[in-house]
GROMACS .gro file of C-alpha atoms in nm:
model
  192
    1MET     CA    1   5.359   7.536  12.448
    2ARG     CA    2   5.508   7.809  12.231
    3ARG     CA    3   5.444   7.832  11.863
    4LYS     CA    4   5.724   7.897  11.616
    5SER     CA    5   5.683   8.236  11.461
    6GLY     CA    6   5.752   8.325  11.101
    7GLY     CA    7   5.777   7.979  10.946
    8PRO     CA    8   5.913   7.982  10.587
    9LEU     CA    9   5.949   8.360  10.586
   10ARG     CA   10   6.175   8.344  10.891
   11LEU     CA   11   6.388   8.076  10.721
   12LEU     CA   12   6.426   8.295  10.411
   13LYS     CA   13   6.522   8.595  10.624
   14ASP     CA   14   6.783   8.389  10.813
   15GLY     CA   15   6.925   8.261  10.483
   16ILE     CA   16   6.958   8.613  10.344
   17ILE     CA   17   7.132   8.731  10.661
   18ALA     CA   18   7.375   8.434  10.644
   19VAL     CA   19   7.460   8.511  10.281
   20LEU     CA   20   7.515   8.880  10.363
   21ILE     CA   21   7.746   8.789  10.652
   22LEU     CA   22   7.942   8.556  10.423
   23VAL     CA   23   7.976   8.827  10.154
   24LEU     CA   24   8.079   9.087  10.413
   25GLY     CA   25   8.341   8.848  10.555
   26THR     CA   26   8.479   8.785  10.206
   27LEU     CA   27   8.501   9.159  10.136
   28ILE     CA   28   8.681   9.222  10.465
   29ALA     CA   29   8.928   8.939  10.394
   30ALA     CA   30   8.994   9.075  10.044
   31ARG     CA   31   9.052   9.423  10.184
   32LEU     CA   32   9.295   9.292  10.447
   33ASP     CA   33   9.480   9.095  10.180
   34GLY     CA   34   9.506   9.411   9.968
   35MET     CA   35   9.671   9.592  10.259
   36ASN     CA   36   9.977   9.366  10.217
   37GLU     CA   37   9.994   9.439   9.847
   38GLU     CA   38  10.313   9.596   9.720
   39ARG     CA   39  10.295   9.843   9.431
   40PHE     CA   40  10.566   9.942   9.188
   41SER     CA   41  10.567  10.175   8.891
   42GLY     CA   42  10.822  10.311   8.651
   43LEU     CA   43  11.071  10.158   8.413
   44PHE     CA   44  11.118   9.782   8.403
   45ALA     CA   45  11.344   9.551   8.203
   46ALA     CA   46  11.256   9.209   8.062
   47ILE     CA   47  11.444   8.916   8.213
   48ASP     CA   48  11.254   8.665   7.999
   49GLY     CA   49  10.903   8.624   7.861
   50ASP     CA   50  10.729   8.617   8.200
   51THR     CA   51  10.975   8.785   8.440
   52ILE     CA   52  11.059   9.154   8.461
   53ALA     CA   53  11.296   9.350   8.685
   54ARG     CA   54  11.332   9.694   8.838
   55ASP     CA   55  11.611   9.822   9.062
   56GLY     CA   56  11.758   9.474   9.103
   57GLU     CA   57  11.430   9.312   9.209
   58ARG     CA   58  11.260   9.049   8.994
   59PHE     CA   59  10.886   9.022   8.938
   60ARG     CA   60  10.703   8.717   8.801
   61LEU     CA   61  10.388   8.783   8.597
   62ILE     CA   62  10.089   8.591   8.734
   63GLY     CA   63   9.889   8.357   8.512
   64ILE     CA   64  10.132   8.295   8.227
   65ASP     CA   65  10.427   8.075   8.138
   66ALA     CA   66  10.660   8.181   7.856
   67PRO     CA   67  10.931   7.981   7.681
   68GLU     CA   68  11.265   7.981   7.860
   69LEU     CA   69  11.551   8.185   7.714
   70GLY     CA   70  11.730   7.875   7.587
   71GLN     CA   71  11.415   7.716   7.451
   72SER     CA   72  11.354   7.676   7.077
   73CYS     CA   73  11.028   7.614   6.894
   74MET     CA   74  10.955   7.474   6.546
   75ARG     CA   75  10.807   7.674   6.259
   76ASP     CA   76  10.808   7.568   5.895
   77ALA     CA   77  11.030   7.268   5.986
   78GLU     CA   78  11.296   7.502   6.131
   79GLN     CA   79  11.390   7.588   6.486
   80TRP     CA   80  11.355   7.944   6.603
   81PRO     CA   81  11.458   8.096   6.939
   82CYS     CA   82  11.108   8.142   7.082
   83GLY     CA   83  11.241   8.208   7.435
   84ARG     CA   84  11.463   8.493   7.318
   85GLU     CA   85  11.188   8.634   7.096
   86ALA     CA   86  10.945   8.627   7.388
   87LYS     CA   87  11.192   8.831   7.595
   88ALA     CA   88  11.242   9.078   7.307
   89TYR     CA   89  10.865   9.120   7.271
   90VAL     CA   90  10.822   9.188   7.643
   91GLN     CA   91  11.101   9.446   7.626
   92THR     CA   92  10.919   9.629   7.345
   93LEU     CA   93  10.600   9.631   7.552
   94LEU     CA   94  10.788   9.772   7.851
   95ARG     CA   95  10.902  10.066   7.638
   96GLY     CA   96  10.538  10.147   7.557
   97GLY     CA   97  10.462  10.358   7.862
   98ALA     CA   98  10.458  10.368   8.240
   99VAL     CA   99  10.431  10.023   8.393
  100GLU     CA  100  10.234   9.972   8.715
  101CYS     CA  101  10.262   9.640   8.900
  102SER     CA  102  10.111   9.510   9.221
  103GLY     CA  103  10.129   9.186   9.413
  104SER     CA  104  10.139   9.043   9.763
  105GLU     CA  105  10.292   8.695   9.735
  106ARG     CA  106  10.634   8.563   9.642
  107ASP     CA  107  10.733   8.246   9.462
  108ARG     CA  108  10.998   7.997   9.571
  109TYR     CA  109  11.266   8.211   9.400
  110ARG     CA  110  11.158   8.513   9.610
  111ARG     CA  111  11.018   8.695   9.304
  112LEU     CA  112  10.709   8.904   9.376
  113LEU     CA  113  10.411   8.758   9.188
  114VAL     CA  114  10.248   9.053   9.013
  115ARG     CA  115   9.981   9.177   8.778
  116CYS     CA  116  10.111   9.464   8.567
  117ARG     CA  117   9.945   9.724   8.348
  118ILE     CA  118  10.074   9.956   8.082
  119GLY     CA  119   9.801  10.215   8.063
  120GLU     CA  120   9.477  10.018   8.034
  121ARG     CA  121   9.643   9.701   7.899
  122ASP     CA  122   9.735   9.402   8.112
  123LEU     CA  123  10.100   9.316   8.039
  124ALA     CA  124  10.061   8.938   8.077
  125GLY     CA  125   9.746   8.941   7.863
  126GLN     CA  126   9.933   9.123   7.586
  127ILE     CA  127  10.212   8.864   7.595
  128VAL     CA  128   9.963   8.576   7.567
  129LYS     CA  129   9.768   8.753   7.292
  130ALA     CA  130  10.088   8.798   7.088
  131GLY     CA  131  10.155   8.424   7.121
  132TYR     CA  132  10.467   8.445   7.339
  133ALA     CA  133  10.323   8.270   7.647
  134VAL     CA  134  10.058   8.021   7.749
  135THR     CA  135   9.805   8.085   8.019
  136THR     CA  136   9.843   7.887   8.340
  137GLU     CA  137   9.498   7.969   8.475
  138TYR     CA  138   9.185   7.828   8.314
  139PHE     CA  139   8.988   8.152   8.279
  140LEU     CA  140   9.266   8.408   8.302
  141PHE     CA  141   9.375   8.513   7.951
  142SER     CA  142   9.187   8.228   7.782
  143ASN     CA  143   9.039   8.468   7.523
  144GLU     CA  144   9.384   8.611   7.451
  145GLN     CA  145   9.528   8.261   7.406
  146ALA     CA  146   9.244   8.158   7.175
  147HIS     CA  147   9.308   8.475   6.971
  148ALA     CA  148   9.679   8.388   6.938
  149GLN     CA  149   9.600   8.029   6.843
  150ASP     CA  150   9.350   8.139   6.577
  151ARG     CA  151   9.605   8.379   6.426
  152LYS     CA  152   9.888   8.124   6.463
  153ALA     CA  153  10.089   8.393   6.637
  154GLY     CA  154  10.423   8.338   6.810
  155ILE     CA  155  10.461   7.990   6.953
  156TRP     CA  156  10.129   7.888   6.795
  157SER     CA  157  10.282   7.932   6.447
  158GLY     CA  158  10.429   7.583   6.468
  159THR     CA  159  10.501   7.330   6.739
  160PHE     CA  160  10.646   7.394   7.081
  161GLU     CA  161  10.702   7.224   7.408
  162ARG     CA  162  10.516   7.370   7.704
  163PRO     CA  163  10.765   7.574   7.907
  164GLY     CA  164  10.708   7.367   8.224
  165ASP     CA  165  10.772   7.044   8.034
  166TRP     CA  166  11.084   7.195   7.873
  167ARG     CA  167  11.219   7.296   8.216
  168ARG     CA  168  11.163   6.946   8.358
  169GLU     CA  169  11.334   6.777   8.062
  170ASN     CA  170  11.630   7.014   8.066
  171LYS     CA  171  11.673   6.974   8.440
  172ALA     CA  172  11.703   6.598   8.376
  173ALA     CA  173  11.948   6.665   8.088
  174ASP     CA  174  12.163   6.871   8.327
  175MET     CA  175  12.214   6.553   8.527
  176ASP     CA  176  12.411   6.399   8.237
  177VAL     CA  177  12.699   6.644   8.290
  178PRO     CA  178  12.897   6.545   8.604
  179LEU     CA  179  12.911   6.879   8.790
  180ALA     CA  180  12.580   7.005   8.651
  181GLY     CA  181  12.431   6.666   8.735
  182LEU     CA  182  12.535   6.695   9.098
  183LEU     CA  183  12.402   7.049   9.120
  184GLY     CA  184  12.086   6.945   8.937
  185LEU     CA  185  12.037   6.657   9.178
  186VAL     CA  186  12.076   6.889   9.477
  187ARG     CA  187  11.832   7.140   9.317
  188HIS     CA  188  11.587   6.858   9.251
  189ILE     CA  189  11.606   6.724   9.607
  190LEU     CA  190  11.571   7.072   9.759
  191GLY     CA  191  11.293   7.168   9.517
  192TRP     CA  192  11.478   7.463   9.362
   0.00000   0.00000   0.00000
């Protein structure tokens, strides 16, 4: 009869090797994913508070949701065009230096989902910090959002409807107009 060699020490060694293999596999997968990453730099234009464009292609900033262009917010019992102001703010940021964006996935509208930097600053983080967008990821830009809330900056200066909720409600309102309603119904059924 053979005796098992190593006992608890062998088990520890096997556990360490398994963890190292798992970490190595994760690093290889991340590297392969990065190979599909597209990179863009240069001058961009703001389409709205969370979408930018360059050479006819649109790019959606990851991790944030800004008010839509037609969306209004309330401040001091008055409406203000928070969607248009968000776009104007993004445009001023885009004039602040060379913009570098990278991403590897596209959304349902075929926009490349990107993270962008202007120098050392993350573009989406700057938008959230100024109060012109909410974060859509729990940890991503949470400090920037808390900073905007504390300062009552942008949309946090009063009341606003979350952009996703506003889009859903206005899609339903489109259905009240005959032609828009038909198109809205088709968009809703097809998931556009």
